[in-house]
Amino acid sequence: MSEVTTQKQELRCPGCNRAHKEDGRFCPLCGYNLSGLMEARQSNSLIGQVIADRYRVRKAVGRGGMGIVYQVEHILMGKVMAMKVLHPKWKSGSHQAKRFQQEIRVVSRLSHVNTVSVFDCGETKEGSLYIVMEYLGGHDLEWLIQRETALPAVRTAHIAKQVCSSLTEAHTRGIIHRDIKPANIFLLHEQESDFVKVLDFGIAKLIEPGKENFTEAGLIVGTPYYMSPEQAQGSNSLGEATDIYSLGVVMYEMVTGQLPFQGQTVGDFIEAHLRQQPKLPSQISESQEIDLELEGIIMRAMQKEPQQRFGSIADMKSALIGYLERETQRRVASSPLSAEMACEQLGIGVLTTLDVPSFSSSSPETEQFQRETLSTPPPPSIPPPVEGTSRHLRVTVDKAPKGKKPKKRPQRTPSVGGIQVEGDRADIARHPLVWKDSFDEAVPAE
């Protein structure tokens, strides 16, 4: 079954992001008018055509509320790319056309490795605007959540950290995404595990003084399941905190396998984002124990008041990096053999080990050590003192050589606590000491 045929089986509503297989003109959940999408789905007029004398359209790979995404091939280079074309019904000068042109301006300013790259833009012979981007091989986060239900905490933090990296560059350039959701977080399979690309800046807000604002006051933009409270109110002054909240909801869904709020209509979700407090992820997670540190990051990002969230998306990224580093240390401490595997999974490098020589039980070094240890006599053991008595140790010297008169050995009475020695200091220095087996009890015990 071809990819185009698969796309014809279901229609994804731009209003609530739910897939529908029925042929109704309106979404049964949010009431979005699907007529334009249905007309575009029935016509794939660009397939097989050559756009701008260099892009041959091969097939349709995705559809949205504003346009269709095609897989195209550059005729000269042979490079496969993605082309997003605005629906033909949106004529030049319309509100949707202006928004599409803004998306081109927005994405062309971004160059972060975790953001989808843009190569070209233009207009077809029929007057439809298009934008050419890199073609990604893999799957989006929405597909992964549906397949895995809940993701491990460390994997969740690793993906969210990369989303923060993409948004940090966007926020620095005055760009607010406003539609962070699993469907717009793409995971490549050609590179390292879970390499993220942030997609779809179609409703991104470009903050530029003196420029026209394409968002009408009171107009709700975004996906209801992930929009911030101020976004749900239709606020016209959305900042970085909006993307922080949406990313917090995405992380909540990643670790628990479900959204923080439940409802039947768009109004139910908007009301929940405005007034309901979500349960802690650790209270509803059935597949894993969620670390309190990661739970704190998620709940702080989902605070109702923007001022109570992270000060910036960069601060949220720092918190995730700190959590990943401490989690790696805990794993290394609990299981040293898995240190290399844990570091490789988190993408923070591999730990090196000390080059310590190892001795087997049958090695020459070990045998030599055992011979030396067994041949060395142990030091004399001194019996423990008897209570109420004192101990006196007698040390003698070897006899003098034959033919010489032995010197008189003056008796030296030691002080209390000292050791009595037989022989003078010179004899002791010249002759080795000999340990005797007998001990005199003469020194009082301490």
Tab-separated table of N, CA and C in Angstrom, residues 176 178 215 218-221 226-246 270 273-275 301-309:
chain	number	residue	atom	x	y	z
A	176	ILE	N	8.225	32.679	18.825
A	176	ILE	CA	7.489	31.815	19.739
A	176	ILE	C	6.760	30.779	18.894
A	178	ARG	N	4.368	28.306	19.637
A	178	ARG	CA	2.936	28.325	19.954
A	178	ARG	C	2.187	27.049	19.556
A	215	THR	N	-2.131	37.543	14.249
A	215	THR	CA	-3.031	36.912	15.212
A	215	THR	C	-4.039	37.932	15.698
A	218	GLY	N	-8.242	37.717	20.710
A	218	GLY	CA	-9.292	36.775	21.060
A	218	GLY	C	-9.310	35.525	20.217
A	219	LEU	N	-8.442	35.402	19.200
A	219	LEU	CA	-8.385	34.212	18.360
A	219	LEU	C	-7.502	33.169	19.026
A	220	ILE	N	-8.039	31.954	19.198
A	220	ILE	CA	-7.304	30.873	19.832
A	220	ILE	C	-6.530	30.123	18.758
A	221	VAL	N	-5.213	30.061	18.916
A	221	VAL	CA	-4.365	29.324	17.986
A	221	VAL	C	-3.619	28.258	18.771
A	226	TYR	N	-2.651	20.871	24.330
A	226	TYR	CA	-1.330	21.284	24.814
A	226	TYR	C	-1.195	22.794	24.987
A	227	MET	N	-2.237	23.556	24.767
A	227	MET	CA	-2.096	25.017	24.817
A	227	MET	C	-2.079	25.520	26.251
A	228	SER	N	-1.373	26.612	26.459
A	228	SER	CA	-1.229	27.222	27.780
A	228	SER	C	-2.522	27.943	28.162
A	229	PRO	N	-2.711	28.242	29.449
A	229	PRO	CA	-3.912	28.970	29.864
A	229	PRO	C	-4.062	30.315	29.169
A	230	GLU	N	-2.971	31.062	29.038
A	230	GLU	CA	-3.074	32.360	28.363
A	230	GLU	C	-3.367	32.189	26.880
A	231	GLN	N	-2.912	31.091	26.310
A	231	GLN	CA	-3.220	30.789	24.926
A	231	GLN	C	-4.691	30.407	24.778
A	232	ALA	N	-5.216	29.669	25.763
A	232	ALA	CA	-6.619	29.275	25.724
A	232	ALA	C	-7.546	30.477	25.879
A	233	GLN	N	-7.077	31.535	26.531
A	233	GLN	CA	-7.873	32.748	26.693
A	233	GLN	C	-7.846	33.639	25.463
A	234	GLY	N	-7.021	33.282	24.456
A	234	GLY	CA	-6.917	34.108	23.270
A	234	GLY	C	-6.079	35.351	23.479
A	235	SER	N	-5.102	35.273	24.406
A	235	SER	CA	-4.252	36.426	24.668
A	235	SER	C	-3.405	36.760	23.446
A	236	ASN	N	-3.205	38.038	23.232
A	236	ASN	CA	-2.413	38.500	22.093
A	236	ASN	C	-0.960	38.765	22.467
A	237	SER	N	-0.609	38.517	23.723
A	237	SER	CA	0.766	38.764	24.179
A	237	SER	C	1.344	37.467	24.733
A	238	LEU	N	1.649	36.579	23.846
A	238	LEU	CA	2.203	35.282	24.233
A	238	LEU	C	3.724	35.344	24.171
A	239	GLY	N	4.368	34.786	25.202
A	239	GLY	CA	5.822	34.801	25.258
A	239	GLY	C	6.398	33.407	25.381
A	240	GLU	N	7.632	33.351	25.875
A	240	GLU	CA	8.331	32.072	26.003
A	240	GLU	C	7.589	31.102	26.906
A	241	ALA	N	6.882	31.648	27.916
A	241	ALA	CA	6.186	30.787	28.870
A	241	ALA	C	5.147	29.905	28.197
A	242	THR	N	4.620	30.336	27.048
A	242	THR	CA	3.637	29.524	26.317
A	242	THR	C	4.251	28.224	25.843
A	243	ASP	N	5.427	28.295	25.229
A	243	ASP	CA	6.104	27.077	24.769
A	243	ASP	C	6.550	26.209	25.943
A	244	ILE	N	6.923	26.831	27.064
A	244	ILE	CA	7.343	26.069	28.248
A	244	ILE	C	6.178	25.230	28.766
A	245	TYR	N	4.992	25.842	28.837
A	245	TYR	CA	3.811	25.109	29.313
A	245	TYR	C	3.486	23.943	28.388
A	246	SER	N	3.469	24.193	27.087
A	246	SER	CA	3.129	23.132	26.134
A	246	SER	C	4.118	21.977	26.211
A	270	ILE	N	-10.083	23.498	27.180
A	270	ILE	CA	-9.764	24.896	27.473
A	270	ILE	C	-10.107	25.216	28.921
A	273	HIS	N	-7.455	23.609	31.227
A	273	HIS	CA	-6.182	24.338	31.250
A	273	HIS	C	-6.291	25.620	32.066
A	274	LEU	N	-7.471	26.206	32.081
A	274	LEU	CA	-7.646	27.476	32.797
A	274	LEU	C	-7.820	27.274	34.298
A	275	ARG	N	-8.494	26.204	34.722
A	275	ARG	CA	-8.920	26.130	36.116
A	275	ARG	C	-8.546	24.838	36.843
A	301	ALA	N	6.779	23.520	34.911
A	301	ALA	CA	6.507	24.004	33.562
A	301	ALA	C	5.014	24.176	33.315
A	302	MET	N	4.171	23.445	34.060
A	302	MET	CA	2.726	23.480	33.834
A	302	MET	C	1.989	24.384	34.818
A	303	GLN	N	2.676	25.277	35.463
A	303	GLN	CA	2.009	26.213	36.361
A	303	GLN	C	1.050	27.110	35.586
A	304	LYS	N	-0.077	27.450	36.211
A	304	LYS	CA	-1.085	28.275	35.538
A	304	LYS	C	-0.565	29.676	35.240
A	305	GLU	N	0.146	30.249	36.176
A	305	GLU	CA	0.672	31.601	35.996
A	305	GLU	C	2.028	31.535	35.288
A	306	PRO	N	2.199	32.293	34.224
A	306	PRO	CA	3.477	32.262	33.490
A	306	PRO	C	4.678	32.613	34.358
A	307	GLN	N	4.476	33.508	35.362
A	307	GLN	CA	5.593	33.926	36.200
A	307	GLN	C	6.088	32.801	37.101
A	308	GLN	N	5.248	31.776	37.345
A	308	GLN	CA	5.637	30.684	38.228
A	308	GLN	C	6.336	29.543	37.477
A	309	ARG	N	6.404	29.638	36.163
A	309	ARG	CA	7.115	28.631	35.386
A	309	ARG	C	8.607	28.981	35.340
